XYZ file of C-alpha atoms in Angstrom:
567
model
C 9.345 5.437 25.809
C 7.201 5.683 22.697
C 3.488 5.872 23.476
C 0.247 6.498 21.650
C -2.246 8.958 23.081
C -5.281 9.201 20.903
C -4.117 9.715 17.337
C -0.659 11.037 18.271
C 2.668 9.367 19.029
C 4.717 10.668 21.952
C 8.350 9.959 22.715
C 9.525 10.990 26.174
C 6.225 12.844 26.550
C 6.882 14.987 23.459
C 4.869 14.682 20.201
C 6.879 12.519 17.813
C 6.551 11.732 14.120
C 8.303 8.516 13.126
C 10.224 9.034 9.899
C 11.846 5.692 9.243
C 13.547 3.657 6.556
C 13.662 -0.111 6.136
C 17.200 -1.509 6.002
C 17.837 -5.226 6.544
C 21.215 -5.895 8.149
C 21.109 -9.472 6.789
C 21.098 -8.172 3.199
C 24.103 -5.851 3.570
C 27.691 -6.687 4.542
C 28.494 -5.257 8.014
C 31.245 -3.016 6.664
C 28.546 -1.015 4.852
C 25.965 -0.720 7.619
C 27.234 2.674 8.772
C 27.338 4.086 5.235
C 23.703 3.104 4.595
C 22.600 4.430 7.982
C 24.395 7.728 7.399
C 22.537 8.145 4.114
C 19.279 7.353 5.892
C 19.950 10.068 8.452
C 21.080 12.526 5.772
C 17.662 12.231 4.159
C 16.112 13.586 7.330
C 14.844 10.314 8.789
C 15.055 9.702 12.520
C 14.537 5.916 12.701
C 15.681 2.709 10.999
C 13.492 -0.381 10.806
C 14.627 -3.968 10.334
C 13.182 -7.433 10.355
C 14.977 -10.216 12.249
C 14.905 -13.522 10.284
C 14.722 -16.601 12.480
C 16.313 -18.897 9.879
C 19.365 -16.619 9.624
C 19.962 -16.870 13.367
C 19.057 -20.537 13.962
C 19.880 -22.266 10.657
C 19.973 -25.662 12.379
C 17.892 -26.512 15.419
C 19.760 -25.333 18.523
C 22.671 -23.842 16.562
C 22.454 -20.079 16.993
C 24.298 -17.603 14.792
C 24.847 -13.953 15.712
C 28.185 -13.157 14.058
C 29.128 -11.268 10.908
C 26.067 -10.360 8.859
C 23.927 -11.868 11.647
C 25.264 -9.496 14.330
C 22.005 -7.664 14.922
C 23.342 -6.141 18.148
C 26.176 -4.454 16.275
C 23.683 -3.119 13.739
C 21.542 -1.602 16.493
C 24.640 -0.076 18.088
C 25.702 1.426 14.740
C 22.299 3.095 14.442
C 22.517 4.451 17.968
C 25.984 5.849 17.350
C 24.492 7.952 14.543
C 21.625 9.196 16.710
C 18.944 7.070 15.065
C 16.062 5.271 16.746
C 15.342 1.637 15.847
C 12.130 -0.315 15.169
C 12.511 -4.106 15.408
C 10.280 -6.679 13.749
C 11.469 -9.893 15.411
C 8.466 -12.056 14.741
C 9.149 -15.670 13.717
C 7.619 -14.858 10.327
C 8.821 -11.805 8.384
C 7.792 -12.381 4.727
C 10.324 -9.875 3.263
C 10.701 -11.929 0.060
C 13.091 -13.995 2.178
C 13.496 -17.776 2.217
C 10.348 -19.263 3.843
C 9.466 -15.829 5.203
C 12.237 -16.165 7.786
C 10.952 -19.424 9.248
C 13.597 -22.172 9.517
C 12.936 -25.073 7.174
C 13.810 -27.597 9.869
C 10.352 -26.943 11.305
C 8.976 -28.984 8.406
C 10.973 -32.049 9.417
C 8.273 -32.736 12.002
C 5.189 -34.470 10.626
C 2.899 -32.889 13.201
C 3.592 -29.211 12.557
C 1.392 -26.220 11.839
C 3.026 -22.858 11.242
C 1.951 -19.428 12.508
C -0.699 -20.635 14.948
C -1.057 -21.936 18.502
C 0.130 -25.417 17.625
C 2.103 -26.527 20.720
C 5.120 -27.839 18.786
C 5.457 -24.607 16.816
C 5.061 -22.423 19.907
C 7.703 -24.434 21.751
C 10.246 -23.846 18.985
C 9.415 -20.123 18.932
C 9.784 -19.929 22.699
C 13.235 -21.541 22.613
C 14.294 -19.101 19.891
C 12.931 -16.103 21.791
C 14.754 -17.307 24.913
C 17.969 -16.824 22.926
C 17.042 -13.709 20.938
C 15.079 -11.442 23.248
C 17.662 -11.176 26.075
C 20.123 -9.945 23.435
C 17.717 -7.156 22.444
C 16.494 -6.033 25.862
C 19.573 -3.879 26.688
C 18.912 -1.815 23.545
C 15.476 -0.579 24.598
C 15.199 3.195 25.008
C 14.545 2.954 28.740
C 17.750 0.890 29.074
C 19.817 3.510 27.274
C 19.432 2.071 23.786
C 17.734 3.267 20.587
C 14.916 0.696 20.215
C 11.479 2.348 20.466
C 9.105 -0.341 19.146
C 8.586 -4.078 18.569
C 6.222 -5.579 16.038
C 3.964 -8.502 16.960
C 4.033 -11.153 14.211
C 3.807 -9.749 10.662
C 0.857 -9.192 8.347
C -0.967 -11.915 10.216
C -4.379 -10.859 8.958
C -3.345 -12.052 5.495
C -2.633 -15.540 6.855
C -4.782 -16.565 9.803
C -7.163 -15.665 12.593
C -5.611 -17.212 15.720
C -5.789 -14.438 18.293
C -4.267 -16.715 20.934
C -1.190 -16.972 18.726
C -0.832 -13.181 18.601
C -1.301 -13.006 22.372
C 1.485 -15.581 22.775
C 3.973 -13.158 21.185
C 2.991 -10.371 23.529
C 3.333 -12.726 26.481
C 6.802 -13.772 25.328
C 7.919 -10.152 25.025
C 6.624 -9.387 28.487
C 8.230 -12.532 29.945
C 11.618 -11.263 28.796
C 11.067 -7.718 30.019
C 10.598 -6.194 26.576
C 8.607 -3.288 27.953
C 8.259 -1.168 24.858
C 5.747 0.012 22.269
C 4.025 -2.905 20.490
C 2.303 -2.746 17.108
C 0.872 -4.960 14.390
C 0.989 -4.243 10.649
C -1.299 -5.366 7.838
C -2.687 -4.208 4.547
C -5.919 -2.207 4.975
C -8.023 -5.176 3.834
C -6.584 -7.514 6.478
C -6.460 -5.445 9.660
C -9.479 -7.099 11.272
C -7.854 -10.507 11.797
C -4.312 -9.197 12.220
C -4.965 -6.567 14.908
C -5.084 -6.836 18.685
C -6.924 -4.940 21.383
C -4.725 -2.407 23.195
C -2.014 -2.722 20.527
C -1.606 -0.061 17.844
C -2.534 -1.151 14.315
C -0.288 0.142 11.534
C -0.829 -0.192 7.796
C 1.165 -1.402 4.791
C 0.440 0.148 1.393
C 1.980 2.055 -1.495
C -0.775 4.436 -2.567
C -4.263 5.828 -1.795
C -3.495 6.746 1.830
C -6.918 8.364 2.326
C -8.690 5.047 1.662
C -6.230 3.093 3.799
C -6.552 5.310 6.838
C -10.335 5.457 6.416
C -10.397 1.666 6.893
C -8.297 2.032 10.040
C -10.518 4.821 11.366
C -13.601 2.678 10.831
C -12.186 -0.216 12.815
C -10.139 1.691 15.412
C -11.295 5.309 15.640
C -8.789 7.964 16.686
C -5.728 5.765 16.081
C -2.278 7.109 15.217
C -1.646 7.127 11.485
C 1.425 5.088 10.617
C 2.504 3.346 7.416
C 4.744 0.568 8.687
C 5.567 -0.301 5.064
C 5.265 2.496 2.530
C 5.960 0.527 -0.645
C 7.976 2.806 -2.896
C 9.147 0.039 -5.230
C 8.744 -3.702 -5.632
C 10.721 -6.940 -5.859
C 11.554 -8.947 -8.980
C 11.200 -12.617 -9.846
C 13.009 -14.724 -12.421
C 11.502 -14.456 -15.927
C 9.743 -11.203 -14.993
C 10.652 -7.577 -15.606
C 12.614 -5.302 -13.300
C 10.044 -3.283 -11.354
C 10.356 0.484 -11.156
C 8.123 3.206 -9.775
C 8.189 6.818 -10.915
C 9.918 8.931 -8.290
C 7.605 11.907 -8.737
C 4.491 9.795 -8.257
C 5.961 8.133 -5.138
C 6.968 11.536 -3.751
C 3.437 12.874 -4.289
C 2.030 10.073 -2.127
C 4.698 10.760 0.480
C 3.728 14.434 0.461
C 0.121 13.445 1.164
C 1.305 11.409 4.122
C 3.282 14.347 5.452
C 0.269 16.628 5.028
C -1.754 14.148 7.098
C 0.868 14.167 9.829
C 1.337 10.421 9.412
C 4.365 8.473 10.546
C 6.099 6.609 7.736
C 8.541 3.765 7.252
C 9.936 3.557 3.700
C 9.900 -0.022 2.459
C 12.589 -0.232 1.348
C 14.970 2.612 2.097
C 17.740 0.268 0.981
C 16.984 -3.224 -0.259
C 20.360 -4.930 -0.522
C 20.960 -8.458 -1.763
C 19.581 -11.976 -1.280
C 23.020 -13.513 -0.903
C 23.443 -17.268 -1.028
C 20.168 -19.196 -1.230
C 18.113 -16.849 0.951
C 15.807 -15.531 -1.755
C 12.147 -16.314 -1.204
C 9.401 -17.044 -3.709
C 5.728 -16.433 -4.283
C 3.236 -19.020 -5.448
C -0.156 -18.020 -6.751
C -1.107 -19.444 -10.153
C 2.570 -20.242 -10.749
C 5.626 -20.628 -8.561
C 7.809 -17.496 -8.910
C 11.201 -17.405 -7.160
C 12.686 -14.012 -6.302
C 15.946 -12.927 -7.947
C 19.236 -12.416 -6.102
C 19.051 -8.628 -6.162
C 16.725 -6.982 -3.655
C 17.252 -3.567 -5.204
C 13.490 -2.982 -4.866
C 13.801 0.292 -6.824
C 14.258 1.834 -3.388
C 15.869 5.088 -2.241
C 19.354 3.602 -2.433
C 20.458 1.189 -5.126
C 21.456 -2.376 -4.306
C 25.062 -1.175 -4.012
C 24.192 1.881 -1.920
C 24.072 4.811 -4.339
C 21.531 7.597 -3.936
C 18.720 7.496 -6.512
C 16.447 10.102 -8.073
C 13.748 8.772 -5.779
C 15.928 9.559 -2.754
C 16.348 13.142 -4.009
C 12.596 13.434 -4.650
C 11.880 12.442 -1.036
C 14.555 14.879 0.130
C 12.618 17.656 -1.621
C 9.510 16.725 0.363
C 11.465 16.687 3.617
C 13.382 19.876 2.698
C 16.612 17.988 3.355
C 19.973 19.234 2.144
C 21.652 15.976 1.264
C 25.354 15.729 0.588
C 26.312 12.098 0.205
C 29.193 10.548 -1.685
C 28.848 8.243 -4.685
C 29.855 4.609 -4.281
C 33.180 3.745 -5.903
C 32.942 0.752 -8.247
C 35.710 -0.941 -10.199
C 36.158 -2.988 -13.366
C 38.643 -5.782 -12.726
C 38.232 -7.149 -16.236
C 37.985 -10.694 -17.531
C 38.662 -13.641 -15.277
C 39.542 -16.888 -17.034
C 38.209 -19.967 -15.289
C 41.123 -22.328 -15.765
C 40.035 -25.254 -13.592
C 36.847 -27.310 -13.544
C 35.279 -30.226 -11.737
C 32.057 -32.125 -12.329
C 29.724 -32.019 -9.356
C 29.345 -35.779 -9.726
C 33.097 -36.238 -9.220
C 33.218 -34.317 -5.934
C 30.037 -35.451 -4.201
C 32.011 -36.738 -1.210
C 33.564 -33.297 -0.734
C 30.457 -31.149 -1.116
C 27.601 -33.398 0.037
C 26.274 -35.809 2.646
C 24.998 -39.249 1.649
C 21.815 -40.923 2.921
C 20.000 -44.179 2.184
C 16.249 -44.711 2.502
C 13.593 -47.015 1.116
C 11.801 -44.017 -0.472
C 13.009 -40.568 -1.561
C 13.047 -38.060 1.297
C 12.345 -34.353 0.979
C 15.120 -31.856 1.699
C 13.451 -31.058 5.005
C 13.437 -34.720 6.052
C 17.165 -34.768 5.254
C 17.605 -31.686 7.486
C 18.768 -29.780 4.399
C 18.050 -26.056 4.178
C 19.166 -25.034 0.703
C 20.861 -26.036 -2.498
C 20.552 -29.312 -4.344
C 19.697 -32.922 -3.595
C 20.791 -35.822 -5.789
C 18.436 -38.824 -5.806
C 19.693 -42.124 -7.236
C 18.126 -45.554 -7.678
C 18.413 -48.650 -9.873
C 15.837 -49.400 -12.593
C 16.049 -53.131 -13.396
C 13.825 -53.005 -16.455
C 14.118 -52.179 -20.143
C 11.904 -49.879 -22.189
C 10.478 -46.366 -22.487
C 8.429 -45.377 -19.457
C 6.534 -42.348 -18.191
C 7.844 -40.777 -14.989
C 5.293 -38.816 -12.942
C 7.158 -35.616 -12.002
C 4.449 -34.193 -9.723
C 6.443 -34.833 -6.487
C 9.540 -32.918 -7.719
C 10.188 -29.434 -6.258
C 11.314 -27.062 -7.782
C 13.465 -27.879 -10.788
C 15.349 -31.034 -11.662
C 17.831 -32.529 -14.096
C 17.113 -36.170 -14.927
C 19.859 -38.594 -15.972
C 19.760 -42.191 -17.197
C 23.075 -44.014 -16.954
C 24.859 -40.683 -16.558
C 23.278 -39.042 -19.599
C 21.066 -35.959 -19.213
C 17.611 -36.914 -20.508
C 15.513 -33.927 -19.492
C 14.869 -30.962 -17.230
C 11.569 -30.569 -15.406
C 10.043 -27.768 -13.362
C 7.219 -27.418 -10.880
C 5.707 -24.944 -13.349
C 5.610 -27.383 -16.286
C 2.122 -27.853 -17.711
C 2.907 -31.484 -18.390
C 3.531 -33.428 -15.179
C 5.365 -36.390 -16.670
C 8.411 -37.140 -18.806
C 9.285 -40.115 -21.029
C 12.534 -41.886 -20.177
C 14.226 -44.700 -22.092
C 16.088 -47.376 -20.146
C 18.277 -49.358 -22.575
C 19.782 -51.966 -20.259
C 18.602 -54.700 -17.938
C 20.069 -52.657 -15.074
C 20.031 -48.838 -15.281
C 20.896 -45.961 -12.975
C 18.288 -43.209 -12.607
C 19.574 -39.951 -11.139
C 17.532 -36.840 -10.407
C 19.322 -33.671 -9.254
C 16.745 -31.350 -7.689
C 17.267 -27.639 -7.060
C 15.453 -25.739 -4.322
C 14.839 -22.359 -5.998
C 13.655 -20.702 -2.768
C 10.873 -21.483 -0.332
C 7.644 -19.521 -0.543
C 7.585 -16.485 1.750
C 3.893 -15.566 1.681
C 0.521 -17.275 1.579
C -0.821 -20.811 1.634
C 2.317 -22.461 0.184
C 4.490 -21.404 3.121
C 4.901 -24.986 4.355
C 5.642 -26.561 0.955
C 8.604 -28.932 1.079
C 11.458 -29.227 -1.419
C 13.289 -31.999 -3.234
C 11.225 -35.108 -3.985
C 8.324 -35.000 -1.561
C 6.874 -38.490 -2.151
C 7.864 -41.666 -3.962
C 8.051 -41.607 -7.753
C 5.645 -43.473 -10.024
C 7.465 -44.944 -13.029
C 6.129 -47.567 -15.445
C 2.972 -47.896 -13.322
C 4.839 -48.788 -10.153
C 6.829 -47.272 -7.292
C 10.598 -47.762 -7.158
C 12.274 -48.308 -3.827
C 15.767 -48.201 -2.290
C 17.147 -44.709 -2.891
C 20.514 -43.130 -2.319
C 20.447 -39.380 -1.672
C 23.185 -36.763 -1.471
C 22.324 -33.417 0.106
C 24.380 -30.537 -1.295
C 23.744 -27.395 0.751
C 26.025 -25.335 -1.487
C 28.071 -23.954 1.408
C 31.133 -26.147 0.748
C 33.289 -25.882 -2.363
C 35.489 -28.706 -3.671
C 39.253 -28.847 -3.313
C 39.622 -31.303 -6.171
C 39.393 -29.979 -9.727
C 39.733 -32.904 -12.134
C 38.330 -31.463 -15.371
C 35.252 -33.706 -15.447
C 32.972 -33.087 -18.419
C 29.569 -33.793 -16.876
C 27.372 -30.893 -15.753
C 26.815 -29.393 -13.254
C 30.392 -28.130 -13.068
C 32.456 -26.037 -10.724
C 34.740 -23.665 -12.641
C 37.506 -21.756 -10.869
C 39.724 -18.788 -11.688
C 41.670 -16.041 -9.926
C 42.239 -12.320 -10.371
C 44.292 -9.570 -8.763
C 42.862 -6.526 -6.984
C 45.005 -3.552 -6.009
C 42.070 -2.015 -4.128
C 38.892 -3.645 -2.798
C 36.011 -1.851 -4.500
C 32.466 -2.896 -5.341
C 32.125 -4.683 -8.655
C 29.615 -6.775 -10.628
C 30.029 -10.242 -12.131
C 28.843 -10.418 -15.730
C 27.954 -13.995 -16.711
C 27.411 -13.682 -20.438
C 27.912 -17.097 -21.977
C 26.704 -18.953 -18.878
C 23.231 -20.356 -18.206
C 22.282 -20.894 -14.574
C 23.981 -21.426 -11.235
C 25.764 -19.673 -8.394
C 28.911 -17.555 -8.042
C 31.325 -17.638 -5.115
C 33.913 -14.940 -4.392
C 36.604 -16.071 -1.960
C 34.186 -18.741 -0.771
C 31.246 -16.359 -0.225
C 28.076 -17.344 -2.087
C 26.923 -14.214 -3.959
C 23.665 -15.838 -5.015
C 21.993 -17.257 -8.096
C 22.250 -16.207 -11.721
C 19.864 -17.302 -14.484
C 20.946 -15.681 -17.711
C 18.256 -17.245 -19.878
C 15.471 -15.980 -17.606
C 16.503 -12.531 -16.381
C 15.869 -9.808 -15.527
C 19.121 -9.781 -13.518
C 22.222 -10.274 -15.659
C 25.026 -9.368 -13.226
C 25.652 -10.185 -9.572
C 26.721 -7.542 -7.070
C 30.075 -8.023 -5.297
C 30.599 -5.811 -2.213
C 34.171 -4.582 -1.976
C 34.738 -5.979 1.542
C 34.463 -9.512 0.131
C 37.656 -8.935 -1.870
C 41.290 -9.167 -0.786
C 44.115 -6.916 -1.867
C 46.087 -9.195 -4.139
C 44.805 -12.600 -5.216
C 41.073 -13.381 -5.273
C 39.235 -16.564 -6.226
C 36.082 -16.899 -8.316
C 34.144 -20.172 -8.431
C 31.114 -20.603 -10.664
C 28.768 -23.530 -10.182
C 27.240 -23.837 -13.653
C 24.293 -26.202 -13.753
C 23.526 -26.568 -17.434
C 26.331 -25.494 -19.753
C 28.570 -22.532 -20.544
C 29.717 -21.204 -23.917
C 32.487 -19.145 -22.314
C 35.240 -19.948 -19.840
C 35.469 -16.319 -18.725
C 33.473 -14.025 -16.469
C 33.891 -10.256 -16.431
C 34.084 -8.058 -13.349
C 32.634 -4.733 -14.418
C 31.771 -1.458 -12.671
C 28.109 -1.334 -13.702
C 25.062 -3.454 -12.777
C 22.548 -4.901 -15.211
C 19.148 -5.500 -13.656
C 17.040 -5.444 -16.800
């Protein structure tokens, strides 16, 4: 077992330096896990680290999912087969720029709920989840013949709260399930006081100035092992921002300092991967900022798994002789989208209808992701101001089927003028959840319309709602003209190679390949202009592309090209 004696790690009673890379199995298709792990080992690393996102494994209360990309046991076994150790971070909250920091949104359906603390309702849900998860992981501990050497307790808790009983609860749960392994916490140097525990090793998360970081640790916990649980070598991107990069030489110089100190290191990220589907998170400080689909992170491997200059710079520090193959990508050319269907024409196929006296949030509708259509009758005539404050995150507003405006949670003005020409009018509001916040005080923010709407100095009651999770595509394509639209086309592939969908001429939406949701595009915002398509998602022969375009497209073609475009 891994142990800490003074300021030194020991594994099986031998001094051990953890040289690890972060690689999230839930951001990489399973067919590529071994390739990424082989490249990790070729760099000279001895360990792989991964979070375990609760919402990926229990998307609906009591419905557990451990197949395909969620097969964490297979991922651990793949690492072991290559002779790698594994660090697991199975806390309910993971941050990770992931939807709601890994917490399932159905938690917010309960009115009496407080996250990441000793609230009894929250702890009960965590306990039920751990009862399912932890027995799956126990056989993979080192002492049971597996590769797992360490478990994290919670995640960066010092940057959120101060409930020491909550941290103790995690340790008790691990022990209840026989997870007898090395425990640790991780926080930024400024937050270790509230996030640390007695008799549990404190690790640090930072990207630079290691001397200052470890000085803070030494002051609080003298003679502790030096470990960077997250050595930030890049950063994530959000829509409307720039693609983040970090100079490889500068990052390698910091890594060299860490090696000179004898510190243990986990590269965050070794390989970032992709926020497929609707799993991207968001940050909310002054403004709400959703994360893009790519989680390239300017890490040691690209989003599609190629070695970078930064990888080679770290190899120089480690004196590694790397010999890894380049990823094969393919241009399949233009794909004409020959069929279309208005979302409004296929609501019965893709959504679930509800009725309620007031609008309900997505969480109250037990809806995780996607879009919610709200509809009511306005039996009045005139031009009125609609208070848009309760709308999260972005919405298209229609009067009698005509698009009258688009509003966003980030709009400076929190109202919109709407004209109702008839004695009886239909008001429709299609709301998009752009990704739940993964860090900070907005973690529990709900989506959709979170309270009743104030229009013409009164509330309007009796609402119809349609929840559209975005996981079901229509079978009926009737060429409706009203946006949003589904557009469908097919192409042939002789071989199944990685490729990238270029969406020039489109505005905003999602792309599906053979029914798999690749994620969001937002051409007018950037920085990402093309979506990554892993080769294993393709079939030899005929393949189907469906684009859900929300706002309007100037082209009826997408292009499958062999190069990405992140900036």
